[in-house]
Coordinates of C-alpha atoms and ligand atoms in Angstrom, one line a residue:
X1 CA 4.8 -19.4 1.8
X2 CA 5.4 -22.1 -0.9
X3 CA 7.9 -21.2 -3.5
X4 CA 6.9 -21.3 -7.2
X5 CA 8.0 -24.9 -7.7
X6 CA 5.9 -26.1 -4.8
X7 CA 2.9 -24.1 -6.1
X8 CA 3.3 -25.7 -9.5
X9 CA 3.2 -29.1 -7.9
X10 CA 0.1 -28.1 -5.9
X11 CA -1.5 -26.9 -9.1
X12 CA -1.0 -30.3 -10.7
X13 CA -2.5 -32.1 -7.7
X14 CA -5.5 -29.7 -7.4
X15 CA -6.3 -29.2 -11.1
X16 CA -4.4 -32.0 -12.9
X17 CA -1.8 -31.3 -15.6
X18 CA 0.8 -28.6 -15.5
X19 CA 0.2 -24.8 -15.2
X20 CA 1.2 -22.5 -18.1
X21 CA 2.0 -19.3 -16.2
X22 CA 3.2 -18.0 -12.8
X23 CA 3.2 -14.4 -11.7
X24 CA 4.0 -12.4 -8.6
X25 CA 3.1 -8.9 -7.3
X26 CA 4.6 -7.4 -4.2
X27 CA 3.2 -5.6 -1.2
X28 CA 4.7 -2.3 -0.2
X29 CA 6.1 -0.1 2.6
X30 CA 5.6 3.6 2.3
X31 CA 8.6 5.4 3.6
X32 CA 6.9 8.8 3.7
X33 CA 3.9 10.6 2.1
X34 CA 0.8 9.3 3.8
X35 CA -2.7 10.2 2.9
X36 CA -1.4 12.5 0.1
X37 CA -2.2 10.3 -2.9
X38 CA -5.9 11.1 -3.1
X39 CA -4.9 14.8 -2.8
X40 CA -2.9 14.7 -6.0
X41 CA 0.3 14.8 -3.8
X42 CA 3.6 13.0 -3.5
X43 CA 4.4 9.6 -2.0
X44 CA 7.6 7.7 -1.6
X45 CA 7.0 3.9 -1.3
X46 CA 9.1 0.8 -2.0
X47 CA 7.8 -2.6 -3.1
X48 CA 8.9 -5.3 -0.6
X49 CA 10.0 -8.9 -0.9
X50 CA 6.7 -10.2 0.5
X51 CA 4.3 -10.9 -2.3
X52 CA 1.3 -12.6 -3.8
X53 CA 1.9 -15.4 -6.3
X54 CA -0.5 -17.0 -8.7
X55 CA 0.2 -20.1 -10.8
X56 CA -2.5 -20.9 -13.4
X57 CA -3.7 -22.2 -16.7
X58 CA -6.4 -20.7 -19.0
X59 CA -9.9 -22.3 -19.5
X60 CA -12.1 -21.9 -22.5
X61 CA -15.5 -22.0 -20.7
X62 CA -15.3 -18.6 -19.0
X63 CA -15.0 -20.1 -15.5
X64 CA -12.5 -18.9 -13.0
X65 CA -11.6 -21.6 -10.5
X66 CA -9.4 -20.6 -7.7
X67 CA -7.6 -22.4 -4.9
X68 CA -6.1 -20.3 -2.1
X69 CA -3.1 -22.1 -0.5
X70 CA -3.1 -19.5 2.2
X71 CA -6.7 -20.0 3.3
X72 CA -7.1 -23.6 2.1
X73 CA -10.2 -22.5 0.3
X74 CA -11.8 -22.8 -3.1
X75 CA -13.7 -20.1 -5.0
X76 CA -15.3 -20.1 -8.4
X77 CA -17.1 -17.5 -10.5
X78 CA -18.0 -17.0 -14.1
X79 CA -16.6 -14.1 -16.2
X80 CA -19.5 -11.7 -16.7
X81 CA -20.9 -12.3 -13.2
X82 CA -20.3 -8.8 -12.0
X83 CA -21.9 -8.9 -8.6
X84 CA -19.7 -8.9 -5.5
X85 CA -20.4 -11.8 -3.3
X86 CA -20.5 -11.0 0.3
X87 CA -19.4 -14.4 1.2
X88 CA -16.5 -14.5 -1.3
X89 CA -13.9 -12.6 0.8
X90 CA -10.5 -12.8 -0.8
X91 CA -11.8 -13.8 -4.2
X92 CA -13.7 -10.5 -4.5
X93 CA -10.4 -8.9 -5.3
X94 CA -9.9 -11.3 -8.3
X95 CA -13.6 -10.8 -9.3
X96 CA -13.2 -7.0 -9.1
X97 CA -10.2 -7.1 -11.5
X98 CA -12.1 -9.4 -13.9
X99 CA -15.1 -7.1 -13.9
X100 CA -13.0 -4.0 -14.6
X101 CA -11.0 -5.7 -17.3
X102 CA -14.1 -7.1 -18.9
X103 CA -15.7 -3.7 -18.9
X104 CA -12.6 -2.4 -20.8
X105 CA -13.1 -5.2 -23.3
X106 CA -9.8 -7.0 -22.8
X107 CA -10.0 -10.5 -24.2
X108 CA -10.5 -12.2 -20.9
X109 CA -10.3 -16.0 -20.6
X110 CA -11.3 -18.1 -17.6
X111 CA -8.5 -19.9 -15.7
X112 CA -7.7 -22.5 -13.1
X113 CA -5.3 -20.9 -10.6
X114 CA -3.6 -21.4 -7.2
X115 CA -2.8 -18.3 -5.1
X116 CA -0.5 -17.9 -2.3
X117 CA 0.9 -14.9 -0.4
X118 CA 3.5 -13.8 2.1
X119 CA 2.3 -10.2 2.6
X120 CA 0.9 -10.1 6.1
X121 CA -2.9 -9.5 5.9
X122 CA -4.7 -6.4 7.3
X123 CA -1.3 -4.9 8.3
X124 CA -1.0 -1.9 6.1
X125 CA 1.4 -3.5 3.7
X126 CA -1.1 -3.6 0.8
X127 CA -1.8 -7.3 0.5
X128 CA -5.0 -6.4 -1.3
X129 CA -3.2 -4.3 -4.0
X130 CA -0.7 -7.1 -4.4
X131 CA -3.6 -9.5 -4.9
X132 CA -5.3 -7.2 -7.5
X133 CA -2.1 -6.6 -9.4
X134 CA -1.1 -10.3 -9.4
X135 CA -4.7 -11.1 -10.6
X136 CA -4.5 -8.6 -13.4
X137 CA -1.2 -10.1 -14.5
X138 CA -2.7 -13.6 -14.3
X139 CA -5.6 -12.6 -16.6
X140 CA -3.1 -11.0 -19.0
X141 CA -1.2 -14.3 -19.1
X142 CA -4.3 -16.4 -19.5
X143 CA -5.8 -14.1 -22.2
X144 CA -2.4 -13.5 -23.9
X145 CA -2.7 -9.8 -23.8
X146 CA -0.5 -7.3 -21.9
X147 CA -1.3 -4.0 -20.1
X148 CA 1.2 -1.3 -19.7
X149 CA 2.2 -1.2 -16.0
X150 CA 0.8 2.3 -15.2
X151 CA -2.5 1.5 -16.8
X152 CA -2.5 -1.8 -14.9
X153 CA -2.2 0.1 -11.7
X154 CA -5.1 2.4 -12.6
X155 CA -7.3 -0.5 -13.5
X156 CA -6.5 -2.3 -10.3
X157 CA -7.2 0.9 -8.3
X158 CA -10.6 1.0 -10.0
X159 CA -11.3 -2.5 -8.9
X160 CA -10.6 -1.5 -5.3
X161 CA -12.7 1.6 -5.5
X162 CA -15.7 0.4 -7.6
X163 CA -15.8 -3.2 -6.4
X164 CA -14.3 -3.5 -3.0
X165 CA -15.6 0.0 -2.0
X166 CA -12.5 1.7 -0.6
X167 CA -11.9 5.1 -2.2
X168 CA -8.2 4.6 -2.2
X169 CA -5.5 6.6 -4.0
X170 CA -3.1 5.1 -6.6
X171 CA 0.0 4.5 -4.4
X172 CA -0.4 0.8 -3.6
X173 CA -1.3 -0.5 -7.0
X174 CA 1.3 1.8 -8.6
X175 CA 4.2 0.6 -6.5
X176 CA 3.1 -3.1 -6.7
X177 CA 3.0 -2.8 -10.5
X178 CA 6.1 -0.6 -11.1
X179 CA 8.4 -1.1 -8.1
X180 CA 12.1 -1.4 -8.7
X181 CA 14.6 -3.6 -6.8
X182 CA 16.7 -1.6 -4.3
X183 CA 14.9 1.6 -5.0
X184 CA 12.0 3.6 -3.6
X185 CA 9.8 5.5 -6.1
X186 CA 8.9 9.1 -5.6
X187 CA 5.5 9.3 -7.3
X188 CA 3.7 12.4 -8.4
X189 CA 0.2 11.1 -8.1
X190 CA -1.2 13.9 -10.2
X191 CA 0.9 13.2 -13.3
X192 CA 1.9 9.7 -12.5
X193 CA 5.5 10.7 -13.2
X194 CA 8.0 9.0 -10.9
X195 CA 11.6 9.0 -10.0
X196 CA 13.4 5.9 -8.7
X197 CA 15.7 6.8 -5.8
X198 CA 18.3 4.2 -4.8
X199 CA 18.1 3.1 -1.2
X200 CA 21.4 2.9 0.8
X201 CA 23.0 -0.5 -0.1
X202 CA 24.7 -0.9 3.3
X203 CA 24.9 0.5 6.8
X204 CA 21.2 1.0 7.3
X205 CA 18.0 -1.2 7.2
X206 CA 14.3 -0.5 6.7
X207 CA 12.6 -2.4 9.5
X208 CA 8.8 -2.9 9.4
X209 CA 7.1 -3.5 12.8
X210 CA 3.7 -5.1 12.9
X211 CA 1.6 -4.0 15.8
X212 CA -0.6 -7.0 15.2
X213 CA -3.5 -4.7 16.0
X214 CA -6.1 -5.5 13.3
X215 CA -7.1 -2.4 11.4
X216 CA -10.6 -1.6 12.7
X217 CA -12.5 1.4 11.3
X218 CA -10.1 1.9 8.5
X219 CA -12.5 1.8 5.5
X220 CA -15.1 4.2 6.9
X221 CA -12.5 6.5 8.5
X222 CA -10.5 6.5 5.3
X223 CA -13.4 7.6 3.2
X224 CA -14.3 10.2 5.8
X225 CA -10.7 11.7 5.7
X226 CA -11.0 11.9 2.0
X227 CA -14.3 13.8 2.2
X228 CA -12.8 16.2 4.8
X229 CA -9.9 17.0 2.4
X230 CA -12.4 17.6 -0.4
X231 CA -14.5 19.9 1.9
X232 CA -11.3 21.9 2.6
X233 CA -10.5 22.3 -1.1
X234 CA -14.0 23.4 -1.9
X235 CA -14.0 26.1 0.8
X236 CA -10.6 27.4 -0.3
X237 CA -11.5 27.4 -3.9
X238 CA -14.0 30.2 -3.3
X239 CA -11.1 32.6 -2.9
X240 CA -8.5 30.6 -4.9
X241 CA -10.1 29.1 -8.0
X242 CA -6.9 27.5 -9.2
X243 CA -7.0 25.1 -6.2
X244 CA -8.1 21.8 -7.8
X245 CA -6.7 19.7 -4.9
X246 CA -4.8 20.2 -1.7
X247 CA -1.7 19.7 -3.9
X248 CA -2.3 23.3 -5.1
X249 CA -2.7 24.8 -1.6
X250 CA 0.3 26.3 0.2
X251 CA 0.5 26.7 3.9
X252 CA 0.1 30.4 3.5
X253 CA -3.1 30.0 1.5
X254 CA -4.4 27.5 4.0
X255 CA -3.8 30.0 6.8
X256 CA -5.4 32.8 4.9
X257 CA -8.5 30.6 4.7
X258 CA -8.5 29.3 8.3
X259 CA -11.7 31.3 9.1
X260 CA -13.7 29.4 6.5
X261 CA -12.7 26.0 7.7
X262 CA -13.7 24.0 10.8
X263 CA -10.8 23.1 13.1
X264 CA -10.9 19.5 12.0
X265 CA -10.8 20.3 8.3
X266 CA -8.0 22.8 8.9
X267 CA -5.9 20.2 10.6
X268 CA -6.6 17.6 8.0
X269 CA -5.4 20.0 5.3
X270 CA -2.4 21.1 7.4
X271 CA -1.2 17.4 7.5
X272 CA -1.5 16.9 3.7
X273 CA 0.2 20.2 2.8
X274 CA 3.1 19.7 5.3
X275 CA 3.4 16.0 4.3
X276 CA 3.9 16.9 0.6
X277 CA 6.7 19.2 1.6
X278 CA 8.3 16.5 3.7
X279 CA 8.2 14.0 0.8
X280 CA 10.1 16.4 -1.5
X281 CA 12.6 17.2 1.3
X282 CA 13.1 13.5 2.2
X283 CA 14.0 12.6 -1.4
X284 CA 16.6 15.3 -1.4
X285 CA 17.9 14.2 2.0
X286 CA 18.2 10.5 0.8
X287 CA 19.9 11.6 -2.4
X288 CA 22.4 13.6 -0.4
X289 CA 23.0 10.7 2.0
X290 CA 21.6 12.7 4.9
X291 CA 19.9 9.9 6.9
X292 CA 19.6 12.0 10.0
X293 CA 17.4 14.5 8.1
X294 CA 15.4 11.7 6.5
X295 CA 14.7 10.2 9.9
X296 CA 13.7 13.5 11.3
X297 CA 11.2 13.9 8.5
X298 CA 9.8 10.4 9.2
X299 CA 9.3 11.4 12.8
X300 CA 7.5 14.6 11.8
X301 CA 5.3 12.7 9.5
X302 CA 4.2 10.4 12.2
X303 CA 3.4 13.2 14.6
X304 CA 1.3 15.0 12.0
X305 CA -0.6 11.8 11.2
X306 CA -1.2 11.3 14.9
X307 CA -2.1 14.9 15.9
X308 CA -3.5 16.5 12.7
X309 CA -4.8 13.7 10.6
X310 CA -5.8 11.4 13.6
X311 CA -5.2 8.1 11.9
X312 CA -2.7 6.6 14.4
X313 CA -3.7 4.6 17.5
X314 CA -2.2 3.8 20.8
X315 CA -0.4 0.7 19.5
X316 CA 1.2 2.5 16.6
X317 CA 2.2 5.3 18.9
X318 CA 3.7 2.9 21.5
X319 CA 5.7 1.1 18.9
X320 CA 7.0 4.4 17.3
X321 CA 8.0 5.8 20.7
X322 CA 9.8 2.6 21.7
X323 CA 11.6 2.6 18.3
X324 CA 12.8 6.2 18.7
X325 CA 14.3 5.4 22.1
X326 CA 16.7 2.9 20.6
X327 CA 20.2 4.3 19.8
X328 CA 20.9 3.8 16.1
X329 CA 17.3 4.6 15.0
X330 CA 17.2 7.5 12.5
X331 CA 13.4 7.8 12.5
X332 CA 10.2 5.8 12.9
X333 CA 6.6 6.3 11.8
X334 CA 3.3 4.5 11.0
X335 CA 3.0 3.4 7.4
X336 CA -0.1 2.9 5.3
X337 CA -3.7 4.0 6.1
X338 CA -3.3 3.7 9.9
X339 CA -5.6 2.6 12.7
X340 CA -3.3 -0.4 13.4
X341 CA -1.0 -2.2 11.0
X342 CA 2.7 -1.5 10.7
X343 CA 5.4 1.0 11.5
X344 CA 8.5 1.7 9.4
X345 CA 11.8 2.6 10.9
X346 CA 15.2 3.5 9.5
X347 CA 17.8 1.6 11.6
X348 CA 21.6 1.5 11.5
X349 CA 22.5 -2.1 10.6
X350 CA 24.4 -2.7 13.9
X351 CA 21.3 -1.6 15.9
X352 CA 18.8 -3.9 14.2
X353 CA 19.0 -6.8 16.7
X354 CA 18.8 -4.4 19.6
X355 CA 15.9 -2.7 17.9
X356 CA 13.9 -6.0 17.6
X357 CA 14.5 -7.0 21.2
X358 CA 14.0 -3.7 22.9
X359 CA 11.0 -2.5 20.8
X360 CA 9.4 -5.9 21.0
X361 CA 9.7 -5.9 24.9
X362 CA 8.6 -2.4 25.4
X363 CA 5.7 -2.7 23.0
X364 CA 4.5 -5.8 24.8
X365 CA 4.9 -4.1 28.1
X366 CA 2.8 -1.1 27.0
X367 CA 0.1 -2.9 25.0
X368 CA 0.1 -6.5 26.0
X369 CA 0.5 -7.4 22.4
X370 CA 3.2 -9.3 20.6
X371 CA 5.0 -7.4 17.8
X372 CA 6.4 -9.0 14.7
X373 CA 9.4 -7.5 12.7
X374 CA 10.4 -7.8 9.1
X375 CA 13.7 -6.6 7.7
X376 CA 12.8 -6.0 4.1
X377 CA 14.5 -5.3 0.8
X378 CA 13.1 -3.2 -1.9
X379 CA 11.9 -5.6 -4.6
X380 CA 10.8 -5.4 -8.2
X381 CA 7.2 -4.8 -9.2
X382 CA 4.8 -7.3 -10.7
X383 CA 6.4 -9.8 -13.0
X384 CA 5.8 -13.0 -14.9
X385 CA 7.9 -15.9 -13.6
X386 CA 6.8 -18.7 -16.0
Ligands
LIG1 C1 -4.0 3.1 1.7 C2 -4.5 3.5 0.3 C3 -3.5 4.4 -0.4 C4 -3.0 5.6 0.5 C5 -2.7 5.1 1.9 C6 -2.4 6.2 2.9 O1 -2.9 2.3 1.7 O2 -4.8 2.4 -0.4 O3 -4.0 4.8 -1.6 O4 -4.0 6.6 0.6 O5 -3.7 4.3 2.5 O6 -1.3 6.9 2.5

């Protein structure tokens, strides 16, 4: 990816004259707490040092003219044009944010902008949330207004849900907007309170493994899982009216209601309830420096996503199994929505090279696919650079 100075030069050559602002917003890796955020539960992600960058300058005619350095493509739309264009692809995320901000009566201005990104696409590292949050910040710079970071996350989540059509939770936009360098955030997705927990500064690395299996059915299956969780809560509420979301359901309450739930819905609920407990325990483990316990919880999370929630796939399972066989690996699991994308592993520093080699080889032997690995650092959330 081009750095900001290069992007500024590109801006000059594409649009003429200098840009007036530059922003970045990061992707994320979720350490644990998967498919809990739309159940009012807990998540524990970190922003990563792979991001989306936008360099731009406001316009006064209400036009948004975009150039994607990543795709080598232009796109243009007018503020107030609130229809999603099926041909627009990546620019739909920028349009979606403009539509939501316009609906909230922020003083939007048009802009010329160049976009670039280093977050691997379709890999479960939230390139779309990074693009939404970066777009929001770019509109803030162009229109000279500013949105409080939690509110920015909520508006970008609405763009994804109402405009792009995925009924996502708040995790991705939240961590992209509020991430903190060298920390993971334990987020209570009901109250939006969060706690920044320092990641170990030495001795251990967070390694992301990309299966390079494009995520197929993810949108439709995602919305279906959400509906299954809601069906579970509705059935349980008949005998426990306080249960507004799976967050309010204990394992005992779930078991007492097993007879009113289908087997599938029961297992979906069991995943979410057990995963919430694992998030809270993993935060305690990390704070106590107990990486062995943390890794074991990561492993349990993956197994529950594979068996109860059924959002893993053979490629993710193969990579996770290969990772767990490496000495020096504390734990390994899929990260993000599933059905392809990435794994996250906690690896002793001295084992990282061995990890890449051995997991890469074993993964290729089992799946015929080439893996990619990223050693990442927890980065700050969205910020203005110019
Ligand atoms: C996607 C969604 C998030 C979250 C994860 C699964 O990344 O955007 O809101 O639900 O899947 O944990």
